[in-house]
């Protein structure tokens, strides 16, 4: 007992019951938030959707057409562009059936949503953002060993492309004009893809 005759800590047990209830509810809530299997299923499904679609290209050495190239077989810059143009759009827009009920907002059916492998994980009308950074391409020196190869004799320069008009590929200029904002040092060209 203290000098005033009071106990330093109350010995009443009624305060322990609400505290125990709060702790139990808190533990249940945290376990629901951190439930790993659903999060793992979403990541696995999205990864499979991105790796499954295929694209084709012409082999620069043999001039044969390579069919059924997928994400794991990307080797060159052209492969990345082909994958973005063909396979990425297949993964976003064709990995689920077109009559999937998740493709519509219940409150506003006039707006569509992206559904990937029957998962509705990308919300909004412009849910996909790509950050594109281009570098200038310069000819390889004649003294280089690669100058003797029967492929394009160009190499990446250290200067970034900061204006759309600096790109030699007219299709890339059109894509940047249609979907992308202006160049920034941090992000390059930020492009927002819509659900359509």
GROMACS .gro file of N, CA, C and O in nm, residues 47-94:
model
  192
   47UNK      N    1   0.168  -1.416  -6.295
   47UNK     CA    2   0.293  -1.459  -6.357
   47UNK      C    3   0.266  -1.553  -6.473
   47UNK      O    4   0.325  -1.540  -6.580
   48UNK      N    5   0.176  -1.648  -6.452
   48UNK     CA    6   0.143  -1.742  -6.559
   48UNK      C    7   0.079  -1.671  -6.677
   48UNK      O    8   0.108  -1.700  -6.792
   49UNK      N    9  -0.008  -1.574  -6.650
   49UNK     CA   10  -0.074  -1.500  -6.757
   49UNK      C   11   0.027  -1.420  -6.839
   49UNK      O   12   0.011  -1.406  -6.961
   50UNK      N   13   0.131  -1.369  -6.776
   50UNK     CA   14   0.232  -1.291  -6.849
   50UNK      C   15   0.330  -1.380  -6.924
   50UNK      O   16   0.382  -1.341  -7.028
   51UNK      N   17   0.355  -1.501  -6.874
   51UNK     CA   18   0.453  -1.588  -6.938
   51UNK      C   19   0.393  -1.677  -7.046
   51UNK      O   20   0.464  -1.724  -7.133
   52UNK      N   21   0.263  -1.702  -7.043
   52UNK     CA   22   0.200  -1.796  -7.137
   52UNK      C   23   0.191  -1.745  -7.280
   52UNK      O   24   0.222  -1.820  -7.373
   53UNK      N   25   0.146  -1.622  -7.308
   53UNK     CA   26   0.128  -1.581  -7.448
   53UNK      C   27   0.257  -1.584  -7.527
   53UNK      O   28   0.366  -1.560  -7.474
   54UNK      N   29   0.244  -1.615  -7.655
   54UNK     CA   30   0.361  -1.629  -7.741
   54UNK      C   31   0.362  -1.521  -7.848
   54UNK      O   32   0.262  -1.457  -7.876
   55UNK      N   33   0.480  -1.505  -7.909
   55UNK     CA   34   0.497  -1.414  -8.021
   55UNK      C   35   0.594  -1.479  -8.118
   55UNK      O   36   0.656  -1.582  -8.087
   56UNK      N   37   0.609  -1.425  -8.236
   56UNK     CA   38   0.703  -1.480  -8.334
   56UNK      C   39   0.795  -1.371  -8.383
   56UNK      O   40   0.765  -1.252  -8.373
   57UNK      N   41   0.910  -1.414  -8.434
   57UNK     CA   42   1.007  -1.318  -8.488
   57UNK      C   43   1.092  -1.387  -8.593
   57UNK      O   44   1.098  -1.510  -8.601
   58UNK      N   45   1.160  -1.308  -8.673
   58UNK     CA   46   1.252  -1.360  -8.773
   58UNK      C   47   1.390  -1.365  -8.711
   58UNK      O   48   1.440  -1.265  -8.658
   59UNK      N   49   1.452  -1.482  -8.715
   59UNK     CA   50   1.587  -1.499  -8.663
   59UNK      C   51   1.683  -1.421  -8.754
   59UNK      O   52   1.687  -1.446  -8.875
   60UNK      N   53   1.762  -1.326  -8.701
   60UNK     CA   54   1.846  -1.242  -8.786
   60UNK      C   55   1.960  -1.319  -8.855
   60UNK      O   56   2.007  -1.278  -8.960
   61UNK      N   57   2.002  -1.431  -8.799
   61UNK     CA   58   2.112  -1.507  -8.859
   61UNK      C   59   2.061  -1.606  -8.964
   61UNK      O   60   2.115  -1.612  -9.075
   62UNK      N   61   1.961  -1.683  -8.931
   62UNK     CA   62   1.913  -1.787  -9.023
   62UNK      C   63   1.799  -1.739  -9.112
   62UNK      O   64   1.765  -1.807  -9.208
   63UNK      N   65   1.740  -1.626  -9.081
   63UNK     CA   66   1.624  -1.570  -9.153
   63UNK      C   67   1.503  -1.662  -9.147
   63UNK      O   68   1.413  -1.651  -9.229
   64UNK      N   69   1.499  -1.754  -9.052
   64UNK     CA   70   1.383  -1.838  -9.032
   64UNK      C   71   1.290  -1.771  -8.931
   64UNK      O   72   1.334  -1.694  -8.847
   65UNK      N   73   1.163  -1.806  -8.938
   65UNK     CA   74   1.067  -1.750  -8.845
   65UNK      C   75   1.060  -1.840  -8.723
   65UNK      O   76   1.033  -1.960  -8.734
   66UNK      N   77   1.088  -1.783  -8.605
   66UNK     CA   78   1.076  -1.855  -8.479
   66UNK      C   79   0.935  -1.832  -8.426
   66UNK      O   80   0.896  -1.719  -8.396
   67UNK      N   81   0.860  -1.939  -8.415
   67UNK     CA   82   0.723  -1.931  -8.364
   67UNK      C   83   0.721  -1.968  -8.216
   67UNK      O   84   0.812  -2.034  -8.167
   68UNK      N   85   0.619  -1.929  -8.148
   68UNK     CA   86   0.596  -1.967  -8.009
   68UNK      C   87   0.708  -1.925  -7.913
   68UNK      O   88   0.746  -2.000  -7.825
   69UNK      N   89   0.759  -1.805  -7.932
   69UNK     CA   90   0.852  -1.751  -7.834
   69UNK      C   91   0.770  -1.694  -7.719
   69UNK      O   92   0.666  -1.633  -7.741
   70UNK      N   93   0.816  -1.714  -7.597
   70UNK     CA   94   0.742  -1.663  -7.482
   70UNK      C   95   0.831  -1.574  -7.397
   70UNK      O   96   0.945  -1.545  -7.434
   71UNK      N   97   0.782  -1.534  -7.283
   71UNK     CA   98   0.853  -1.440  -7.196
   71UNK      C   99   0.992  -1.491  -7.158
   71UNK      O  100   1.087  -1.414  -7.153
   72UNK      N  101   1.005  -1.620  -7.132
   72UNK     CA  102   1.133  -1.676  -7.090
   72UNK      C  103   1.236  -1.680  -7.201
   72UNK      O  104   1.354  -1.703  -7.175
   73UNK      N  105   1.195  -1.659  -7.326
   73UNK     CA  106   1.290  -1.665  -7.438
   73UNK      C  107   1.319  -1.528  -7.497
   73UNK      O  108   1.370  -1.517  -7.608
   74UNK      N  109   1.290  -1.422  -7.423
   74UNK     CA  110   1.323  -1.286  -7.469
   74UNK      C  111   1.474  -1.268  -7.459
   74UNK      O  112   1.534  -1.292  -7.355
   75UNK      N  113   1.536  -1.225  -7.570
   75UNK     CA  114   1.681  -1.209  -7.574
   75UNK      C  115   1.727  -1.072  -7.620
   75UNK      O  116   1.835  -1.028  -7.583
   76UNK      N  117   1.649  -1.007  -7.703
   76UNK     CA  118   1.694  -0.881  -7.763
   76UNK      C  119   1.591  -0.771  -7.739
   76UNK      O  120   1.480  -0.796  -7.692
   77UNK      N  121   1.629  -0.650  -7.777
   77UNK     CA  122   1.538  -0.536  -7.767
   77UNK      C  123   1.416  -0.558  -7.855
   77UNK      O  124   1.303  -0.527  -7.817
   78UNK      N  125   1.436  -0.614  -7.974
   78UNK     CA  126   1.324  -0.642  -8.064
   78UNK      C  127   1.228  -0.744  -8.003
   78UNK      O  128   1.108  -0.735  -8.022
   79UNK      N  129   1.285  -0.842  -7.929
   79UNK     CA  130   1.200  -0.940  -7.862
   79UNK      C  131   1.111  -0.870  -7.758
   79UNK      O  132   0.994  -0.904  -7.743
   80UNK      N  133   1.168  -0.775  -7.686
   80UNK     CA  134   1.091  -0.701  -7.586
   80UNK      C  135   0.977  -0.625  -7.654
   80UNK      O  136   0.863  -0.627  -7.609
   81UNK      N  137   1.008  -0.559  -7.766
   81UNK     CA  138   0.905  -0.484  -7.838
   81UNK      C  139   0.796  -0.577  -7.891
   81UNK      O  140   0.677  -0.545  -7.882
   82UNK      N  141   0.835  -0.694  -7.945
   82UNK     CA  142   0.736  -0.791  -7.994
   82UNK      C  143   0.652  -0.842  -7.878
   82UNK      O  144   0.529  -0.856  -7.891
   83UNK      N  145   0.716  -0.872  -7.765
   83UNK     CA  146   0.641  -0.923  -7.650
   83UNK      C  147   0.542  -0.817  -7.601
   83UNK      O  148   0.428  -0.849  -7.571
   84UNK      N  149   0.586  -0.690  -7.593
   84UNK     CA  150   0.496  -0.584  -7.549
   84UNK      C  151   0.380  -0.565  -7.647
   84UNK      O  152   0.266  -0.546  -7.605
   85UNK      N  153   0.409  -0.571  -7.776
   85UNK     CA  154   0.306  -0.547  -7.876
   85UNK      C  155   0.206  -0.662  -7.886
   85UNK      O  156   0.087  -0.639  -7.905
   86UNK      N  157   0.252  -0.786  -7.872
   86UNK     CA  158   0.165  -0.901  -7.895
   86UNK      C  159   0.127  -0.971  -7.765
   86UNK      O  160   0.010  -0.980  -7.729
   87UNK      N  161   0.225  -1.019  -7.692
   87UNK     CA  162   0.198  -1.105  -7.577
   87UNK      C  163   0.142  -1.029  -7.457
   87UNK      O  164   0.055  -1.080  -7.387
   88UNK      N  165   0.193  -0.910  -7.432
   88UNK     CA  166   0.145  -0.834  -7.317
   88UNK      C  167  -0.003  -0.799  -7.333
   88UNK      O  168  -0.080  -0.812  -7.239
   89UNK      N  169  -0.042  -0.759  -7.453
   89UNK     CA  170  -0.183  -0.729  -7.474
   89UNK      C  171  -0.269  -0.855  -7.465
   89UNK      O  172  -0.382  -0.850  -7.417
   90UNK      N  173  -0.216  -0.971  -7.509
   90UNK     CA  174  -0.290  -1.097  -7.491
   90UNK      C  175  -0.310  -1.127  -7.343
   90UNK      O  176  -0.417  -1.171  -7.302
   91UNK      N  177  -0.206  -1.106  -7.264
   91UNK     CA  178  -0.217  -1.134  -7.120
   91UNK      C  179  -0.319  -1.041  -7.054
   91UNK      O  180  -0.397  -1.085  -6.969
   92UNK      N  181  -0.320  -0.916  -7.093
   92UNK     CA  182  -0.412  -0.820  -7.031
   92UNK      C  183  -0.556  -0.841  -7.075
   92UNK      O  184  -0.648  -0.834  -6.994
   93UNK      N  185  -0.577  -0.866  -7.204
   93UNK     CA  186  -0.712  -0.860  -7.257
   93UNK      C  187  -0.770  -0.994  -7.301
   93UNK      O  188  -0.890  -1.003  -7.325
   94UNK      N  189  -0.688  -1.099  -7.315
   94UNK     CA  190  -0.740  -1.226  -7.366
   94UNK      C  191  -0.713  -1.344  -7.275
   94UNK      O  192  -0.725  -1.458  -7.318
   0.00000   0.00000   0.00000
